[in-house]
PDB file of C-alpha atoms in Angstrom:
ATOM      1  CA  UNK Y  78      55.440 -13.962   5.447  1.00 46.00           C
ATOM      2  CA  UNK Y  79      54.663 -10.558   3.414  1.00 47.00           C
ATOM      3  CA  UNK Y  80      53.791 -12.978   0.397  1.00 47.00           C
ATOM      4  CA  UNK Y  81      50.941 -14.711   2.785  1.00 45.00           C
ATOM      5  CA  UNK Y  82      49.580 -10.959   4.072  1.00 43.00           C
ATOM      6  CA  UNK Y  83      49.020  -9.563   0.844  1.00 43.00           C
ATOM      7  CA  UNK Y  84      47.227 -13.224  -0.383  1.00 36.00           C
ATOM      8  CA  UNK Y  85      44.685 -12.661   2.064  1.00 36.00           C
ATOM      9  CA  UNK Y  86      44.082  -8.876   1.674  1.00 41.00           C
ATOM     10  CA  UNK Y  87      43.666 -10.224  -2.154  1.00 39.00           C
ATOM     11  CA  UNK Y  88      41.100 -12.925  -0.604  1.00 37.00           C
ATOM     12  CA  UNK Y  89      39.637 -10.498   1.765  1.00 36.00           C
ATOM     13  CA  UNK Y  90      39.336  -8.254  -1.031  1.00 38.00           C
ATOM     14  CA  UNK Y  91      37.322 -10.598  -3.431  1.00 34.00           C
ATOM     15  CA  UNK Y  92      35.114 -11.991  -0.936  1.00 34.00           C
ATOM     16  CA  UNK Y  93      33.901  -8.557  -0.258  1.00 35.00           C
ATOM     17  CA  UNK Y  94      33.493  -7.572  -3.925  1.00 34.00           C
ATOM     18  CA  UNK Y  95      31.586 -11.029  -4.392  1.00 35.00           C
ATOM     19  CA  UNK Y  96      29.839 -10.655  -1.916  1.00 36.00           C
ATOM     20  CA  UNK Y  97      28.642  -6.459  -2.711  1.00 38.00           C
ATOM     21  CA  UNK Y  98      27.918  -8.436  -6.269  1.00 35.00           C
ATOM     22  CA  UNK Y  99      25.940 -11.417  -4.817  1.00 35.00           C
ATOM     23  CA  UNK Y 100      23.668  -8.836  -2.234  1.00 38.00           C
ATOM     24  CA  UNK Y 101      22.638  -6.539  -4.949  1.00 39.00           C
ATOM     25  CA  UNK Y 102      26.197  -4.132  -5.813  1.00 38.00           C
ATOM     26  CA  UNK Y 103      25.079  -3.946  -9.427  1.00 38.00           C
ATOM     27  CA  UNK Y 104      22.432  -1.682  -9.471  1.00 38.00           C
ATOM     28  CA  UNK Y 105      21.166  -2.180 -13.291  1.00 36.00           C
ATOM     29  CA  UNK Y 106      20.102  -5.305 -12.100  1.00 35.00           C
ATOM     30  CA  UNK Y 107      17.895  -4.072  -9.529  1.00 37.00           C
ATOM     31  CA  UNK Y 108      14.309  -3.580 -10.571  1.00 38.00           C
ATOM     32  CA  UNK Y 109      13.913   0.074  -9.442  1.00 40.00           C
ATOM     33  CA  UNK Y 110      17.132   1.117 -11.655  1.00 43.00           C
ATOM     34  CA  UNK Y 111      16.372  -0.657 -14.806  1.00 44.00           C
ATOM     35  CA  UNK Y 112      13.061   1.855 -15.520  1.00 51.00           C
ATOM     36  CA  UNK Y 113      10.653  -0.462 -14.304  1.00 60.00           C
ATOM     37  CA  UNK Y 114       8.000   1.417 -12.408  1.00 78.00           C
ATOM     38  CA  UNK Y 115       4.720  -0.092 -11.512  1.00 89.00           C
ATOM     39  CA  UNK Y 116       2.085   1.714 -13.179  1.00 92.00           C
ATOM     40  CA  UNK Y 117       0.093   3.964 -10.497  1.00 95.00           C
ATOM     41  CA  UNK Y 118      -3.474   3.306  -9.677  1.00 95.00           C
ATOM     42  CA  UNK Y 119      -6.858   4.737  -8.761  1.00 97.00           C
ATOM     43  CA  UNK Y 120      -6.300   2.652  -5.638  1.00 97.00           C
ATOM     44  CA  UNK Y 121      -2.865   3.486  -4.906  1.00 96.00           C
ATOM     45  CA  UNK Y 122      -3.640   7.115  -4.242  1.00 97.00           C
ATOM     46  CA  UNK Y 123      -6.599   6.231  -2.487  1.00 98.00           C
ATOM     47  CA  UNK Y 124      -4.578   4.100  -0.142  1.00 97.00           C
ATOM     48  CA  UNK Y 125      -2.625   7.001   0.357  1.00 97.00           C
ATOM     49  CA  UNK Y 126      -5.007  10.046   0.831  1.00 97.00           C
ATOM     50  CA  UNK Y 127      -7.342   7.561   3.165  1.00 97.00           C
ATOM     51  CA  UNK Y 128      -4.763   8.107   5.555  1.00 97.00           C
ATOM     52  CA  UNK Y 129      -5.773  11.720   5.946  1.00 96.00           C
ATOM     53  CA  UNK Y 130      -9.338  11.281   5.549  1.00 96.00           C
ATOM     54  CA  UNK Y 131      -8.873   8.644   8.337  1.00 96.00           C
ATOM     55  CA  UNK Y 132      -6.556  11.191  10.300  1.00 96.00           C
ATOM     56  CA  UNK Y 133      -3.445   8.649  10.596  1.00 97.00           C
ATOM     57  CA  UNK Y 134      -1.518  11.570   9.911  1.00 96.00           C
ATOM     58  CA  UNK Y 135       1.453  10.532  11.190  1.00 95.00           C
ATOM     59  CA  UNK Y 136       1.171   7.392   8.682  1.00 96.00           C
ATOM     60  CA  UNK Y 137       0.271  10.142   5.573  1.00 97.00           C
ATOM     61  CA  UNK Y 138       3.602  11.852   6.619  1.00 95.00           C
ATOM     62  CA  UNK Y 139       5.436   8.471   5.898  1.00 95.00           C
ATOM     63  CA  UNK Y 140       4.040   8.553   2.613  1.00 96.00           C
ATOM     64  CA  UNK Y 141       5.752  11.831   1.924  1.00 96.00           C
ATOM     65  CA  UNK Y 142       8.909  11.345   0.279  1.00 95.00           C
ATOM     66  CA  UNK Y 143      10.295  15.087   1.370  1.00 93.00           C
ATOM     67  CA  UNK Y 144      10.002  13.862   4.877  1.00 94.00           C
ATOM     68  CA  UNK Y 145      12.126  11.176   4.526  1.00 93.00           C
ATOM     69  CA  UNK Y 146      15.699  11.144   6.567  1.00 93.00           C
ATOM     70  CA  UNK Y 147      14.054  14.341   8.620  1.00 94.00           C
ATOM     71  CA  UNK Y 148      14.490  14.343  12.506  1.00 96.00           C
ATOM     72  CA  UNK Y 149      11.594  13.527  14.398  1.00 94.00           C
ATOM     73  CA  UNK Y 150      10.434  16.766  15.537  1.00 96.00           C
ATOM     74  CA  UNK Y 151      10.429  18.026  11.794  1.00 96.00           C
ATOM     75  CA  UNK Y 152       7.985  14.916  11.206  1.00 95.00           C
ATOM     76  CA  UNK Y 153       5.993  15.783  14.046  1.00 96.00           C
ATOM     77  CA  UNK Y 154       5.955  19.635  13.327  1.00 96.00           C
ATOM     78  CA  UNK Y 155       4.535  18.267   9.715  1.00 95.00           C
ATOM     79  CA  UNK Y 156       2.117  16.036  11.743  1.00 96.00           C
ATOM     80  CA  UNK Y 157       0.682  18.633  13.542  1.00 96.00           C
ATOM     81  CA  UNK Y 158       0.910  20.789  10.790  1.00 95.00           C
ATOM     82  CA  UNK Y 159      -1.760  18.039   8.714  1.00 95.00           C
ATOM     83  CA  UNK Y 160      -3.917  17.725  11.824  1.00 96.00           C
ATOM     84  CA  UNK Y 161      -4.071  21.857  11.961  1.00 96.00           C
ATOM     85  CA  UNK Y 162      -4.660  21.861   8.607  1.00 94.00           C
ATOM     86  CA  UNK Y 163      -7.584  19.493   8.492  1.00 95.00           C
ATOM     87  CA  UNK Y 164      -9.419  20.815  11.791  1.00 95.00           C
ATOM     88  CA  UNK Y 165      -9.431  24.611   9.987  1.00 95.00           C
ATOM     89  CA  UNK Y 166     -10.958  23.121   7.298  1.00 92.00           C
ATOM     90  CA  UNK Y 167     -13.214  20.966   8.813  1.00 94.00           C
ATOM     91  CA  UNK Y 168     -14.170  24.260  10.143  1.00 94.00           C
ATOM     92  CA  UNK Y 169     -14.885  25.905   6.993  1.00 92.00           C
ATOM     93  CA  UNK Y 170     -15.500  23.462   4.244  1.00 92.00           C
ATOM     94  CA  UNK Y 171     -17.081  20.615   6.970  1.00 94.00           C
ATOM     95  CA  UNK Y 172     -15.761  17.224   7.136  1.00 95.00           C
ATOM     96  CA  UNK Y 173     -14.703  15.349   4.637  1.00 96.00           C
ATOM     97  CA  UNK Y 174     -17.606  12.590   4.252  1.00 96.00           C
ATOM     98  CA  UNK Y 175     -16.108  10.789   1.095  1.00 96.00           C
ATOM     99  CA  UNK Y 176     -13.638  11.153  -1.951  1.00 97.00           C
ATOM    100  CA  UNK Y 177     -12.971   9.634  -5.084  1.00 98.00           C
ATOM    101  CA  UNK Y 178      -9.986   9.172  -7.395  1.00 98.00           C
ATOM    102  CA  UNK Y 179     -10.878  11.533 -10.552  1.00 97.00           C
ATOM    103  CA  UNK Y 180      -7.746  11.343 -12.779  1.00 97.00           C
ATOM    104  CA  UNK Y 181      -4.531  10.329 -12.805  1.00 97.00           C
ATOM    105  CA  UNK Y 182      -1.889  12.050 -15.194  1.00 97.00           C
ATOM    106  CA  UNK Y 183       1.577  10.819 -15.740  1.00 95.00           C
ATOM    107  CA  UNK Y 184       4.926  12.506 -16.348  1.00 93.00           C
ATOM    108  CA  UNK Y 185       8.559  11.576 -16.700  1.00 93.00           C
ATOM    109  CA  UNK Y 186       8.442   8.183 -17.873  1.00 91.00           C
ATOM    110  CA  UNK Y 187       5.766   7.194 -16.018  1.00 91.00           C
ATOM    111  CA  UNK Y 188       8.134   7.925 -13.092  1.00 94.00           C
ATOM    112  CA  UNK Y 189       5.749  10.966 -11.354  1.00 96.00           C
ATOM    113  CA  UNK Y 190       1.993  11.810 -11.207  1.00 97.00           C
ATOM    114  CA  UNK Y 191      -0.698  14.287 -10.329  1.00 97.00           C
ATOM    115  CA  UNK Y 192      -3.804  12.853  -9.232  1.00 98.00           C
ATOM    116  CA  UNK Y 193      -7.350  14.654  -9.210  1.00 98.00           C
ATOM    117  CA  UNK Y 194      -9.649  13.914  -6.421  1.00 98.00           C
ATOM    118  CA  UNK Y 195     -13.229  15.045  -5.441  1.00 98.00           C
ATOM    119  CA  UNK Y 196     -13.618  15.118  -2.374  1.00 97.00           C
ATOM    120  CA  UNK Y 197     -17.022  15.634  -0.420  1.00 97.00           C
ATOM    121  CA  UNK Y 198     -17.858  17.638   3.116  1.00 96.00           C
ATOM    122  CA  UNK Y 199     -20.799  17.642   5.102  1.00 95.00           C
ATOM    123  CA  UNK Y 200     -22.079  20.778   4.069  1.00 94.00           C
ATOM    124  CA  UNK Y 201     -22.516  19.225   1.120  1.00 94.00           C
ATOM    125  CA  UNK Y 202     -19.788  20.644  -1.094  1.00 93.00           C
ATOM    126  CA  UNK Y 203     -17.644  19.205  -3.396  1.00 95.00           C
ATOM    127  CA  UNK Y 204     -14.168  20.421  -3.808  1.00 95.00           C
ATOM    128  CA  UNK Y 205     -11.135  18.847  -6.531  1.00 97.00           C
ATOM    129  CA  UNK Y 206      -8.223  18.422  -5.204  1.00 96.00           C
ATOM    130  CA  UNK Y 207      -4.406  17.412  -6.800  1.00 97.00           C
ATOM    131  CA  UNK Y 208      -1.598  15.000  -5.425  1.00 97.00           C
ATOM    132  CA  UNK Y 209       1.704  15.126  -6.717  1.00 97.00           C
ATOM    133  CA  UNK Y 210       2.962  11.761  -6.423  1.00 97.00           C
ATOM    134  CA  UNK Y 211       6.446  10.328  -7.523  1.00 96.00           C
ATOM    135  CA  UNK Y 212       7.820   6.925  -7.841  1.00 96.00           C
ATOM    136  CA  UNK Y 213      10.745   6.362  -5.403  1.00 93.00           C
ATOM    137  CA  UNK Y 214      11.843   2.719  -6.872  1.00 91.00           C
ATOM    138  CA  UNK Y 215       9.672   0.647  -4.877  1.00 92.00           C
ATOM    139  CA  UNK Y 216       6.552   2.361  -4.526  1.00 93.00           C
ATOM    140  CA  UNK Y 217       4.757   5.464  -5.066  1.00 97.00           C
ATOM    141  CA  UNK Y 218       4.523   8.113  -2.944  1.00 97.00           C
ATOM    142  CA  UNK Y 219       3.613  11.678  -2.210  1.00 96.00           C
ATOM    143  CA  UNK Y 220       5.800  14.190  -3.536  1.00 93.00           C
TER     144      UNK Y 220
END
């Protein structure tokens, strides 16, 4: 009977290693581990800082890759913290009435990025702006 126990611990134990094997267990196989990055885009970061313009700010936090595995009252402190930030300068600078994509500059590999934007207020002035973005393996995202 100890022969048969220690058979199926040895099946047991191959089924799970073929099956960690079969779901994606070798990670230089994976896309996001073999150096492939998708190149970043004028559109990509406009995706992303439309959020704010658009005040989904709770979506823009998503994009930030700091926030992620944060509890959520540290997402919503950085939440209100966006919507603060925005109404003071709304105050100051007036509302943001358009923006476009200036430059985008890549570093490590291709794996990070700052990205200049102008962006345009209702008073009429013009202000550049930079986003630090980084690749996280499936998509890019602020830094």
């Amino acid at each position: 009977m100890m022969c048969g126990k220690k058979y199926l611990q040895c099946i047991a134990g191959l089924l799970i290693l073929s099956a960690g094997i079969s779901c994606g267990g070798d990670d230089n196989a994976r896309p996001e581990n073999n150096n492939a990055t998708t190149p970043i885009t004028k559109d990509v970061v406009a995706q992303i800082y439309d959020l704010y313009v658009s005040k989904d700010y709770k979506s823009y936090i998503e994009e930030m890759l700091s926030c992620d595995g944060k509890p959520e009252e540290y997402r919503k402190s950085m939440e209100n913290l966006m919507h603060q930030h925005a109404t003071e300068h709304a105050q100051t600078s007036g509302e943001i009435t358009g923006f476009s994509v200036d430059s985008i500059q890549t570093a490590n590999s291709g794996k990070a990025a700052e990205a200049y934007l102008s962006v345009k207020y209702s008073t009429g002035n013009t202000e550049t702006i930079q986003l630090q973005l980084v690749h996280d393996g499936h998509h890019w995202r602020l830094r």
